[in-house]
CSV table of C-alpha atoms in Angstrom, one decimal:
chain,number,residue,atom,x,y,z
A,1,UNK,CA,-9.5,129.7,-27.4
A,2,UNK,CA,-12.7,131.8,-28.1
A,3,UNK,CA,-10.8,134.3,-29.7
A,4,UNK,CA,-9.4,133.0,-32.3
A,5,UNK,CA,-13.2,133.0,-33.5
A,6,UNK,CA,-14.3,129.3,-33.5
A,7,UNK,CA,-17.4,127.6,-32.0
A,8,UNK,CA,-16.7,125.2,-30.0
A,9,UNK,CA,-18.3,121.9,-31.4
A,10,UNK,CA,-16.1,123.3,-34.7
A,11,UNK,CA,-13.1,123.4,-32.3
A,12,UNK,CA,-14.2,120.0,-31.1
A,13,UNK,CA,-14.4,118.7,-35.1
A,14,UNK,CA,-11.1,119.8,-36.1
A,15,UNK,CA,-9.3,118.3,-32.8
A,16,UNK,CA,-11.1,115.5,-34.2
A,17,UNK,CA,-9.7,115.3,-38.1
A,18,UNK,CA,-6.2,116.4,-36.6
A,19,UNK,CA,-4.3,113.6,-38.0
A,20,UNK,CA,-1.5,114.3,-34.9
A,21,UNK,CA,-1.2,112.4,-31.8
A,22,UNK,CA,-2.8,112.9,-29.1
A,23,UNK,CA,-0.9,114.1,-26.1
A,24,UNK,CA,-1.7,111.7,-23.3
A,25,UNK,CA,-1.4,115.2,-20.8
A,26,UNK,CA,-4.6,116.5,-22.5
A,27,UNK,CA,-5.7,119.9,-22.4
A,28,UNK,CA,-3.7,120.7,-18.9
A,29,UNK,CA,-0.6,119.9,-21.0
A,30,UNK,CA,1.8,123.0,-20.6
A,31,UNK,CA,4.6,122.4,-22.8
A,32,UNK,CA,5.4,124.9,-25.5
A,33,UNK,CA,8.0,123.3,-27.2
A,34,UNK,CA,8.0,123.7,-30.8
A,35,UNK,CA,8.9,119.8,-31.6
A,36,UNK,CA,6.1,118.9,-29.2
A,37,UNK,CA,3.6,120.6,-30.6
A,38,UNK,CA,4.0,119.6,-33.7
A,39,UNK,CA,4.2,115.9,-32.7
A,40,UNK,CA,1.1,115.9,-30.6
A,41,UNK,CA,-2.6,117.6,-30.9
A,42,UNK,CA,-4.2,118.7,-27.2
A,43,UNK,CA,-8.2,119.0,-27.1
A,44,UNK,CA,-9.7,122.6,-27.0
A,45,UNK,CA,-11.1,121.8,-23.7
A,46,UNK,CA,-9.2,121.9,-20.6
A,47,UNK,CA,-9.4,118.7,-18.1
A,48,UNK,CA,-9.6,119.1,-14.5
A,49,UNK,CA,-6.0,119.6,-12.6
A,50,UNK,CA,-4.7,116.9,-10.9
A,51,UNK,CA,-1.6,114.8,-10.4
A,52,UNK,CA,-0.3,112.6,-13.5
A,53,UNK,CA,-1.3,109.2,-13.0
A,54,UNK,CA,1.4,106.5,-15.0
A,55,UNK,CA,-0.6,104.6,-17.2
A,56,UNK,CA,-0.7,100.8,-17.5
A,57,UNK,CA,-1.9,98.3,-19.6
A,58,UNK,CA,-3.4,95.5,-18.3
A,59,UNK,CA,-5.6,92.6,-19.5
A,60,UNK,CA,-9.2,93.3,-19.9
A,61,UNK,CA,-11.2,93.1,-16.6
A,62,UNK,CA,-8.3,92.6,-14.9
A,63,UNK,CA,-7.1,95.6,-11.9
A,64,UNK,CA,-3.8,95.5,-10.0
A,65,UNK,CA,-2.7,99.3,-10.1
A,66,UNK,CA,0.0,100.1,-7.8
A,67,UNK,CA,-1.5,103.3,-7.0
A,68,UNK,CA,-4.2,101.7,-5.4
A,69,UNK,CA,-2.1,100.0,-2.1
A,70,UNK,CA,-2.6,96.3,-1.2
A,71,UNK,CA,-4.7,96.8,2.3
A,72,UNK,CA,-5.3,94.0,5.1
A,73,UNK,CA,-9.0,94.6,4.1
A,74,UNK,CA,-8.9,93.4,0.5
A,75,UNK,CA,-5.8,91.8,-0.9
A,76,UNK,CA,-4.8,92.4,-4.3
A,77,UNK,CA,-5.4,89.5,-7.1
A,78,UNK,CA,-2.3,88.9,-8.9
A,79,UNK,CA,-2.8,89.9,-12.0
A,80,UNK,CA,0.0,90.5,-15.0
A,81,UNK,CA,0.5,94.0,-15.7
A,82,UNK,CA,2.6,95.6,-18.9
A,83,UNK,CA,4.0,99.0,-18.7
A,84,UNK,CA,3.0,101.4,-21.1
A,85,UNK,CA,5.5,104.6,-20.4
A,86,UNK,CA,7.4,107.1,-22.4
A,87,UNK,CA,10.3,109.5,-22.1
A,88,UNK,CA,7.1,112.4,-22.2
A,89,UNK,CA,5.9,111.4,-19.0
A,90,UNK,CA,9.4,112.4,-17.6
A,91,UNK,CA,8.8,115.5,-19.7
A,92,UNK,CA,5.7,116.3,-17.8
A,93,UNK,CA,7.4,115.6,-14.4
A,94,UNK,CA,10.0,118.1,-15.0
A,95,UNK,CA,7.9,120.8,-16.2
A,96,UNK,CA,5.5,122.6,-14.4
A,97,UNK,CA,3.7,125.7,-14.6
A,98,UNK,CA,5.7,128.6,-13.4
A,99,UNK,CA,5.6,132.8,-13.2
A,100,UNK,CA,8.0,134.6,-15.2
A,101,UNK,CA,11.7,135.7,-13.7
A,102,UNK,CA,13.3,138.3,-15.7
A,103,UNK,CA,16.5,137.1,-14.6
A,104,UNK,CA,16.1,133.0,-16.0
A,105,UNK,CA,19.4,131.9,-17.4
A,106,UNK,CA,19.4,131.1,-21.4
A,107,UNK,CA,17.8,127.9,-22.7
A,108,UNK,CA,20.2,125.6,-24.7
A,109,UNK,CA,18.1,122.3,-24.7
A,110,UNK,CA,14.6,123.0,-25.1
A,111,UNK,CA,13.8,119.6,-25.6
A,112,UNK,CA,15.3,118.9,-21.7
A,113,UNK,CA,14.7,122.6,-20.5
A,114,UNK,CA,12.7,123.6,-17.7
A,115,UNK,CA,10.0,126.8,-17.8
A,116,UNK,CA,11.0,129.9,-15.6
A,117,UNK,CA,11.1,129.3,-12.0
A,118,UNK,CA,8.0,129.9,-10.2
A,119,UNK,CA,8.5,133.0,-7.9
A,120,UNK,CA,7.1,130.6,-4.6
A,121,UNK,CA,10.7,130.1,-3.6
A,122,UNK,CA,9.0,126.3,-2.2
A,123,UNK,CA,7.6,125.6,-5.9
A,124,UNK,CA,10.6,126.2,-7.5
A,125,UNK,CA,12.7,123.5,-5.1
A,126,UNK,CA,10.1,121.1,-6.1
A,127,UNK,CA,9.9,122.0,-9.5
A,128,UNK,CA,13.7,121.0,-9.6
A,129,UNK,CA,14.0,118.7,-7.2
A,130,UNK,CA,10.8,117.1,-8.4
A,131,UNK,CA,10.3,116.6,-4.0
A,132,UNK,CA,9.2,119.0,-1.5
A,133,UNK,CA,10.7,120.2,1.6
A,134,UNK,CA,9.6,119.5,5.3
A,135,UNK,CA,9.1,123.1,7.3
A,136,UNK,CA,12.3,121.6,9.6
A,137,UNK,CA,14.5,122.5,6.1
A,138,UNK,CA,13.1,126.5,6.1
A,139,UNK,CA,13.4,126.7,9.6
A,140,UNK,CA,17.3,125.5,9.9
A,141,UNK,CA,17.6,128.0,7.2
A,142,UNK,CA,16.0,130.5,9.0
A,143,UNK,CA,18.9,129.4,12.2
A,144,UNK,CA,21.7,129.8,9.9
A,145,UNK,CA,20.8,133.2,8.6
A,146,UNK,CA,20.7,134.4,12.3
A,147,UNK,CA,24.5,132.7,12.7
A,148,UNK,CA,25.4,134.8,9.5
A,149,UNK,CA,22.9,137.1,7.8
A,150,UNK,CA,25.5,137.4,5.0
A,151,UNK,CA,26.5,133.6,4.3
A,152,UNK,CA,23.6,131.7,5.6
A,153,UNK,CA,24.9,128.4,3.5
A,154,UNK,CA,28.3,128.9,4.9
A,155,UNK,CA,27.1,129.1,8.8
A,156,UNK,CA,28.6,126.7,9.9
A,157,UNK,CA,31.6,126.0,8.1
A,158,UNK,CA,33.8,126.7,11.1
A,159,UNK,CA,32.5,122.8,12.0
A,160,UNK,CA,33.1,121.5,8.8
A,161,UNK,CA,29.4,121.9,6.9
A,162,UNK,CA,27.9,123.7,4.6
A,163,UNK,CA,24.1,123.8,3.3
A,164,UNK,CA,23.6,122.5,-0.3
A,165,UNK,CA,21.6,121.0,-2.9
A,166,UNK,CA,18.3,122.6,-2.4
A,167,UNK,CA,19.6,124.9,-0.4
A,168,UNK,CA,21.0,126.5,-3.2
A,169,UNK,CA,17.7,127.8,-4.4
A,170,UNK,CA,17.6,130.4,-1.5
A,171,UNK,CA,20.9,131.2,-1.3
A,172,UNK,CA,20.3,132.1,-4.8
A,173,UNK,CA,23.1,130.3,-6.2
A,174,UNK,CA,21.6,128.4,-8.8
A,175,UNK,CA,20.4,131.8,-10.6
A,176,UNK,CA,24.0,131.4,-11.4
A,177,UNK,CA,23.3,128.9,-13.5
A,178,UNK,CA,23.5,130.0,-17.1
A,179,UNK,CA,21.1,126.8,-18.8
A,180,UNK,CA,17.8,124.9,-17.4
A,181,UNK,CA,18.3,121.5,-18.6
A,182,UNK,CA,16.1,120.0,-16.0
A,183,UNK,CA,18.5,116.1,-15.2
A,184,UNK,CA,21.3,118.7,-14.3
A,185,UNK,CA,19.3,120.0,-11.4
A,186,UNK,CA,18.2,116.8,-10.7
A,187,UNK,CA,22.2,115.6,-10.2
A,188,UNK,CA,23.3,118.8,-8.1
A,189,UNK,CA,24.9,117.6,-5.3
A,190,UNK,CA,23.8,113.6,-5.6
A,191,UNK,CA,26.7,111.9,-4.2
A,192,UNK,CA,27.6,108.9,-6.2
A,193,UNK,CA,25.7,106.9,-3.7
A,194,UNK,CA,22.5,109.0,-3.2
A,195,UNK,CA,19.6,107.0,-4.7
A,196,UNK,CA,16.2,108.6,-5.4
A,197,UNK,CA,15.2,108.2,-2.1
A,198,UNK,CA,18.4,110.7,-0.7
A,199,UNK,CA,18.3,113.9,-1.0
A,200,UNK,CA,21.6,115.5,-0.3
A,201,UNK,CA,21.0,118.6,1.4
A,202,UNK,CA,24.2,119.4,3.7
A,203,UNK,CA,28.1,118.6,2.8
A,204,UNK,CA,30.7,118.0,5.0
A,205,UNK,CA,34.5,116.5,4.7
A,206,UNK,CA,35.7,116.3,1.8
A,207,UNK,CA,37.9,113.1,2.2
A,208,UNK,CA,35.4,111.0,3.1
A,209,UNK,CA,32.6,112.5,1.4
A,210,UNK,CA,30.2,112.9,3.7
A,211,UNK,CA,27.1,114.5,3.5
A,212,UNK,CA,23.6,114.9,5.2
A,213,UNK,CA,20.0,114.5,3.3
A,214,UNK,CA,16.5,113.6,3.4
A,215,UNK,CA,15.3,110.5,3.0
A,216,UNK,CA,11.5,109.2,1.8
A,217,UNK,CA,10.2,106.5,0.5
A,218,UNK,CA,7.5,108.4,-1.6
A,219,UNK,CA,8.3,111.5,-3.3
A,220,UNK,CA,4.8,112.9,-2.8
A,221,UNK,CA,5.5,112.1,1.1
A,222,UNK,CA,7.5,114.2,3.4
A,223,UNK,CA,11.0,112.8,4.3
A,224,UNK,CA,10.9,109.9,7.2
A,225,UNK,CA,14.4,110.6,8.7
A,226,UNK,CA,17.6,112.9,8.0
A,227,UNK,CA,20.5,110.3,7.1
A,228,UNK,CA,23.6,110.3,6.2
A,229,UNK,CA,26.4,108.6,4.1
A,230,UNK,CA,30.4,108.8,3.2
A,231,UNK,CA,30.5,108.0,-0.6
A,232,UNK,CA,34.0,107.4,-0.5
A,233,UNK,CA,34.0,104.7,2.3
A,234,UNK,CA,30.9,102.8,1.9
A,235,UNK,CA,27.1,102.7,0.2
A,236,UNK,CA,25.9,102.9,3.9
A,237,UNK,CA,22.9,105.2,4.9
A,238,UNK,CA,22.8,105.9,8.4
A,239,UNK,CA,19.3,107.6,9.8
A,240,UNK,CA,20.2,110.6,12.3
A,241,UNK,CA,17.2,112.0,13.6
A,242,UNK,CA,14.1,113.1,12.5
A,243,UNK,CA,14.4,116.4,11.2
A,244,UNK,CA,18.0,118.7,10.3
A,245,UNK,CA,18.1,119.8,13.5
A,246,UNK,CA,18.5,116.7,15.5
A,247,UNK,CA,20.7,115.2,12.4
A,248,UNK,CA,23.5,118.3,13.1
A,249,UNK,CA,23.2,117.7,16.8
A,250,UNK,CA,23.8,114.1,16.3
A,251,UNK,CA,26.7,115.5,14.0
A,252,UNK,CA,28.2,117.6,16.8
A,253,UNK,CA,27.9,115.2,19.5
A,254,UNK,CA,29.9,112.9,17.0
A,255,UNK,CA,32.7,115.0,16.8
A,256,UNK,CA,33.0,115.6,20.8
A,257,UNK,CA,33.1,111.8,20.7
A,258,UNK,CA,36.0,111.1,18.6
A,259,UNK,CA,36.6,114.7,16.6
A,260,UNK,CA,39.7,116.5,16.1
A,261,UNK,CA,40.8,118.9,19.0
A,262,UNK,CA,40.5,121.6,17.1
A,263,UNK,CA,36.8,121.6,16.0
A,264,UNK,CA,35.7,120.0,19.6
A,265,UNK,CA,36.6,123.5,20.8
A,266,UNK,CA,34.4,124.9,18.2
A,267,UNK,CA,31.2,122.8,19.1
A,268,UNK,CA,29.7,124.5,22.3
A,269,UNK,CA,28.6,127.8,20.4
A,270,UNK,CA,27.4,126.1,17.9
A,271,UNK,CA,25.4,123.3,19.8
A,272,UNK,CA,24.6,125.6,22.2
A,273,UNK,CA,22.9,128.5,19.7
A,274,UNK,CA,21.6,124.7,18.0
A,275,UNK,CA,19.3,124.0,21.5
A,276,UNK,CA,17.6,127.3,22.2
A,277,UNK,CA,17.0,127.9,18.7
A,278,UNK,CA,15.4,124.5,18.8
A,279,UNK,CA,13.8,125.0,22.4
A,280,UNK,CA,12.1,128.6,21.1
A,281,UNK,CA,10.8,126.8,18.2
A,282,UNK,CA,9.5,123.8,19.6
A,283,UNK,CA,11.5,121.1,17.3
A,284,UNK,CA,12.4,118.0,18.4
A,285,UNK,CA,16.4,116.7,18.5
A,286,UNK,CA,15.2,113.1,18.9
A,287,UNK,CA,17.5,110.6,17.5
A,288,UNK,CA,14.6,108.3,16.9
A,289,UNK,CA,11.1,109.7,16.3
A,290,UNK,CA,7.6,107.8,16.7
A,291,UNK,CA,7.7,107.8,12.5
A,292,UNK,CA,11.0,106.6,12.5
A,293,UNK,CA,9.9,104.2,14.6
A,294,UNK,CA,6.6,103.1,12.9
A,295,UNK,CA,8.4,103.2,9.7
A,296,UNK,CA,11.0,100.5,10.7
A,297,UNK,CA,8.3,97.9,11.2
A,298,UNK,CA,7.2,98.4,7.8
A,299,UNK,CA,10.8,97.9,6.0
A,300,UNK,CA,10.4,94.2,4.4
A,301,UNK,CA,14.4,94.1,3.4
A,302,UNK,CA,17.0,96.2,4.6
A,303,UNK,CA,19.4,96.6,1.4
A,304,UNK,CA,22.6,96.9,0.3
A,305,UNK,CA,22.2,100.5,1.9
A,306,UNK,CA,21.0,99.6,5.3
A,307,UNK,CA,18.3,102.2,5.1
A,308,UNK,CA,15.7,100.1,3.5
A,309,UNK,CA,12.4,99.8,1.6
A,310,UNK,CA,8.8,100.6,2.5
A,311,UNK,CA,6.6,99.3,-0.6
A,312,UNK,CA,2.6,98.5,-0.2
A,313,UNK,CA,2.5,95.1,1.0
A,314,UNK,CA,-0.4,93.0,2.5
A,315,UNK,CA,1.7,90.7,5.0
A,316,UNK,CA,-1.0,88.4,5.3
A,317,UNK,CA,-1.7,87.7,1.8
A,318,UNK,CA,2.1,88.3,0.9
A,319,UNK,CA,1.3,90.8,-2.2
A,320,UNK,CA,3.4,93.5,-2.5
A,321,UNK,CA,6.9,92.1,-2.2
A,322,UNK,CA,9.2,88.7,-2.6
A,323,UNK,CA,12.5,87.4,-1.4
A,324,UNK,CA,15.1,87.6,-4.0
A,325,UNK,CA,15.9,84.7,-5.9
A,326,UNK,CA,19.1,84.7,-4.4
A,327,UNK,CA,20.9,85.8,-1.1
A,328,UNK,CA,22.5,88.8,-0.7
A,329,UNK,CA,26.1,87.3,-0.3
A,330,UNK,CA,25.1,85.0,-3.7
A,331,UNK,CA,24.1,88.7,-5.3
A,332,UNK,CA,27.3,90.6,-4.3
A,333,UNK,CA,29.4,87.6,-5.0
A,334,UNK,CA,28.0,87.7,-8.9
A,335,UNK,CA,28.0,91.3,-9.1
A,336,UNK,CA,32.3,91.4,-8.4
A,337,UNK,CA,32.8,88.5,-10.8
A,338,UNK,CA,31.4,90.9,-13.2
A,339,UNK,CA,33.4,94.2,-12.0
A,340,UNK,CA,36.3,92.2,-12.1
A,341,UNK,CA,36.0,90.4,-15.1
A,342,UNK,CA,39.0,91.0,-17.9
A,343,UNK,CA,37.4,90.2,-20.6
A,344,UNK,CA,34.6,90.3,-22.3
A,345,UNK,CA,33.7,87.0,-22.6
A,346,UNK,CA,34.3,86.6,-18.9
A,347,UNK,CA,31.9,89.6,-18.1
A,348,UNK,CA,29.2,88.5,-20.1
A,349,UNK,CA,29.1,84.6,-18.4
A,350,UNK,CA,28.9,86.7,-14.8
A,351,UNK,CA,26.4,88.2,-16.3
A,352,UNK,CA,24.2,85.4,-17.4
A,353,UNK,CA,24.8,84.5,-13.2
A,354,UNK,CA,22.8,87.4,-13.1
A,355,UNK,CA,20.3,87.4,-15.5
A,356,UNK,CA,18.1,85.1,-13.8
A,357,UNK,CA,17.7,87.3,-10.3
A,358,UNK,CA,16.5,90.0,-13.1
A,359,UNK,CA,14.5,88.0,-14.7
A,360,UNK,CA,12.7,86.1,-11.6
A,361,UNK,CA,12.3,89.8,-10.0
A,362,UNK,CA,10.8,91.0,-13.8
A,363,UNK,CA,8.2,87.9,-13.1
A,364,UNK,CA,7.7,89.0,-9.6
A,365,UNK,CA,5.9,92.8,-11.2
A,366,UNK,CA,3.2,90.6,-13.5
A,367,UNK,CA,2.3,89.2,-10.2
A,368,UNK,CA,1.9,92.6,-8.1
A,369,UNK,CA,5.0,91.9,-6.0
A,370,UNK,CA,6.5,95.0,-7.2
A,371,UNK,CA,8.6,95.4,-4.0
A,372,UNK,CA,11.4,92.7,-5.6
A,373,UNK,CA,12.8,95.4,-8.3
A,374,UNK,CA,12.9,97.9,-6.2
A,375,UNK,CA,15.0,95.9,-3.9
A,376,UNK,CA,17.3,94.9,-6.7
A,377,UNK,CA,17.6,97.5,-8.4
A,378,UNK,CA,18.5,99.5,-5.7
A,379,UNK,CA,21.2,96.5,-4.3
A,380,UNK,CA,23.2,97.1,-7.9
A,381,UNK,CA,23.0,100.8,-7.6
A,382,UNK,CA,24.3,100.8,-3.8
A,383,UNK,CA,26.9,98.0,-5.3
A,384,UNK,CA,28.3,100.5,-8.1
A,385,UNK,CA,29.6,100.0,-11.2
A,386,UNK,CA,28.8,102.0,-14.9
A,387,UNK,CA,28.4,98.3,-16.6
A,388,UNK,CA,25.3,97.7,-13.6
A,389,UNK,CA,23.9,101.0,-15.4
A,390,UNK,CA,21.6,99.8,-17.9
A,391,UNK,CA,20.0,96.9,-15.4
A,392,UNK,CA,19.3,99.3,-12.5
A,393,UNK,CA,17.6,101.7,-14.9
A,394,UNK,CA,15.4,99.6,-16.6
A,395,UNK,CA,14.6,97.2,-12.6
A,396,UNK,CA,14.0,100.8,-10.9
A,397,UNK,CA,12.3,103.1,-13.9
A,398,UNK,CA,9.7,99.6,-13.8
A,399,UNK,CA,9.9,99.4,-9.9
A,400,UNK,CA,8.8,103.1,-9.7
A,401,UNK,CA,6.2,103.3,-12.0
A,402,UNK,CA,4.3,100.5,-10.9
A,403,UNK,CA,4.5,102.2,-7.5
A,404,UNK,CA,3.5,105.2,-8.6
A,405,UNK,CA,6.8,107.1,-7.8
A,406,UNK,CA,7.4,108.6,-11.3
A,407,UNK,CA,9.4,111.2,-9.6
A,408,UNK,CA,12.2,108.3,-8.8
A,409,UNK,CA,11.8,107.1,-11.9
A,410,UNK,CA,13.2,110.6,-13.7
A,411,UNK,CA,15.8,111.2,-11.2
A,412,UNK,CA,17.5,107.7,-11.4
A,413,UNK,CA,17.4,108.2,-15.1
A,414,UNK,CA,18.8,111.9,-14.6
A,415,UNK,CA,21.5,110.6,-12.3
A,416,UNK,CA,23.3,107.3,-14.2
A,417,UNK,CA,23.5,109.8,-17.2
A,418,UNK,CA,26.2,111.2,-15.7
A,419,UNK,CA,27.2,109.7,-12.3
A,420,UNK,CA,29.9,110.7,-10.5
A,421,UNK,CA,32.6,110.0,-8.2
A,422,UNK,CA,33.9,112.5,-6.0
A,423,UNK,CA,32.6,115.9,-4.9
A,424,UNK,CA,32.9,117.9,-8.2
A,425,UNK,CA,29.1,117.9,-7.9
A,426,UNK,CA,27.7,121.1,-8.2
A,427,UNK,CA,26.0,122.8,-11.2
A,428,UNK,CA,26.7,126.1,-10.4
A,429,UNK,CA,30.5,126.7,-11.9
């Protein structure tokens, strides 16, 4: 700025008569996009660093801000609350500063294109997976290299997995990638069932589709549990253990349960070489840890998904989260009258069935209870169904927002742009 040979109070005067908008990111705004610029001024000043904060508009003298959780100490007021959020905040989410790599594949989109990876192999996961990983997820890579130096990802295939998703950062397949539109990262490997919270991270039989991931219920928090799910038999997320390791020895004891002959003779190396790589390392193959434990007791409804939601909630004053205004039979009952429906006439009356859960759960944010969308929204996603799209975008984006999980709030929208069925899901062709 001081070269371009301005003082700053005259820097400070033409920010000031700049008749553009001013970008709500401020001076630690990144984004060089032509069309951005052009749209919005940024102050000749920079702001101090720190984590994006969604805005809200609320009624004057009036608090109830979701980043500030409901605590047994001093319960929230109910207080009605109206988003204020734009598609630029999910610009900002996707983009973050980053070193150079001479090797970047070509930008097509620049309006949806992320900036070179950052050379921090741990930085660039989160910068497109928008979550980081736990150490458990470096150090099961670091296993798998010692199994095979030259296919780490492909380790243990003999078993029937193989690692994935974020994974593919540091195998260094996704330099394969010949574009950087930022949702497209956000979909690699999300099985048609994976909802924000999942994080697919290992895939394993085809047929069935099953796959291993992460699960959290913040995405600034590390993952509670490893779970997994079969996207072609049910919405189901079952918890493993607490960490990869314990979730592929609960995987292998599986198979010498009821596996076929052929891989159960397989298993013993591989469980084996699982144990004293875990034993040297000191990481637990609990099935059930103390934080999957303490997080169980704060789950207030269990889902269509069985995994569950953890939202700030003050038990005693009941702020935080409702009942739905209808059961979850009542909900799944309306929801196939309106897959079903042959007409669309017939569709839209199943849909006025449902309008007023939506609605009564939209009521349930002005009032802090923000823990109602989140349900719902994530009931019609685990239910499936493209006409569902537009409702569990617009109950989730609002659910996350007011919880401060913008991150959730980008990769739902990233993922019903193009969800699919199947296992065609990677990026890298």
């Amino acid at each position: 700025m001081a070269g371009n040979g301005k003082g700053t109070a005259e820097m400070e005067l033409s920010y000031k008569d700049d008749p553009r908008m001013p970008c709500k990111y401020g001076a630690k705004c990144y984004q060089k996009n032509k069309n951005h610029h052009e749209k919005y001024k940024h102050p000749p000043k920079k702001t101090p660093e720190g984590r994006g904060v969604i805005r809200k508009v609320v009624d004057k003298d009036e608090s109830c801000v979701a980043s500030s959780a409901p605590s047994p100490e001093k319960s929230p007021e109910k207080k009605k609350i109206k988003l204020d959020t734009s598609d630029e905040e999910a610009e900002q989410i996707t983009s973050s500063p980053s070193h150079s790599n001479a090797s970047e594949p070509v930008v097509d989109d620049p309006e949806n294109a992320l900036p070179p990876s950052p050379e921090d192999v741990k930085e660039s996961i989160k910068q497109k997976f928008l979550c980081e990983m736990p150490e458990d997820f470096y150090q099961f890579w670091d296993f798998c290299k010692n199994l095979s130096s030259d296919s780490p990802a492909r380790a243990l295939k003999e078993i029937g997995l193989m690692l994935v998703g974020p994974y593919d950062v540091l195998s260094g397949e996704l330099k394969k990638v010949k574009h950087r539109d930022s949702s497209s990262y956000l979909r690699h490997w999300r099985y048609y069932f994976d909802p924000p919270e999942f994080q697919t991270i290992i895939k394993g039989d085809d047929k069935k589709q099953y796959h291993m991931g992460y699960y959290r219920d913040d995405p600034q928090e590390m993952p509670v549990f490893v779970a997994c799910n079969s996207a072609a038999v049910s919405c189901t997320i079952s918890p493993l253990a607490g960490n990869v390791f314990g979730a592929v020895n609960a995987y292998l004891n599986g198979i010498l349960k009821s596996g076929d002959p052929f891989t159960k003779i397989k298993v013993p190396k591989y469980q084996n070489a699982l144990k004293k790589w875990a034993e040297k390392e000191g990481i637990s193959l609990e099935a059930k840890t103390a934080e999957m434990k303490a997080r169980s007791k704060k789950v207030v409804s269990t889902t269509f998904h069985n995994a569950g939601i953890v939202v700030p909630c003050d038990k005693k004053s009941q702020v935080g989260y409702r009942e739905l205004l209808e059961p979850d039979a009542q909900i799944k009952k309306i929801l196939t009258s309106i897959m079903d429906s042959e007409t669309e006439d017939k569709r839209k009356a199943a849909f006025s069935k449902l309008q007023p859960i939506v609605t009564a759960a939209n009521i349930a944010n002005d009032e802090c209870d923000f823990g109602a969308s989140l349900e719902l929204g994530l009931d019609l996603f685990a239910f499936g169904g493209e006409p569902l799209h537009p409702i569990i975008l617009q109950l989730l984006q609002a659910a996350y927002k007011l919880l401060n999980r913008p991150e959730f709030a980008v990769i739902i929208k990233a993922h019903l742009q193009d969800r699919k069925k199947g296992v065609d899901l990677s990026i890298v062709k």
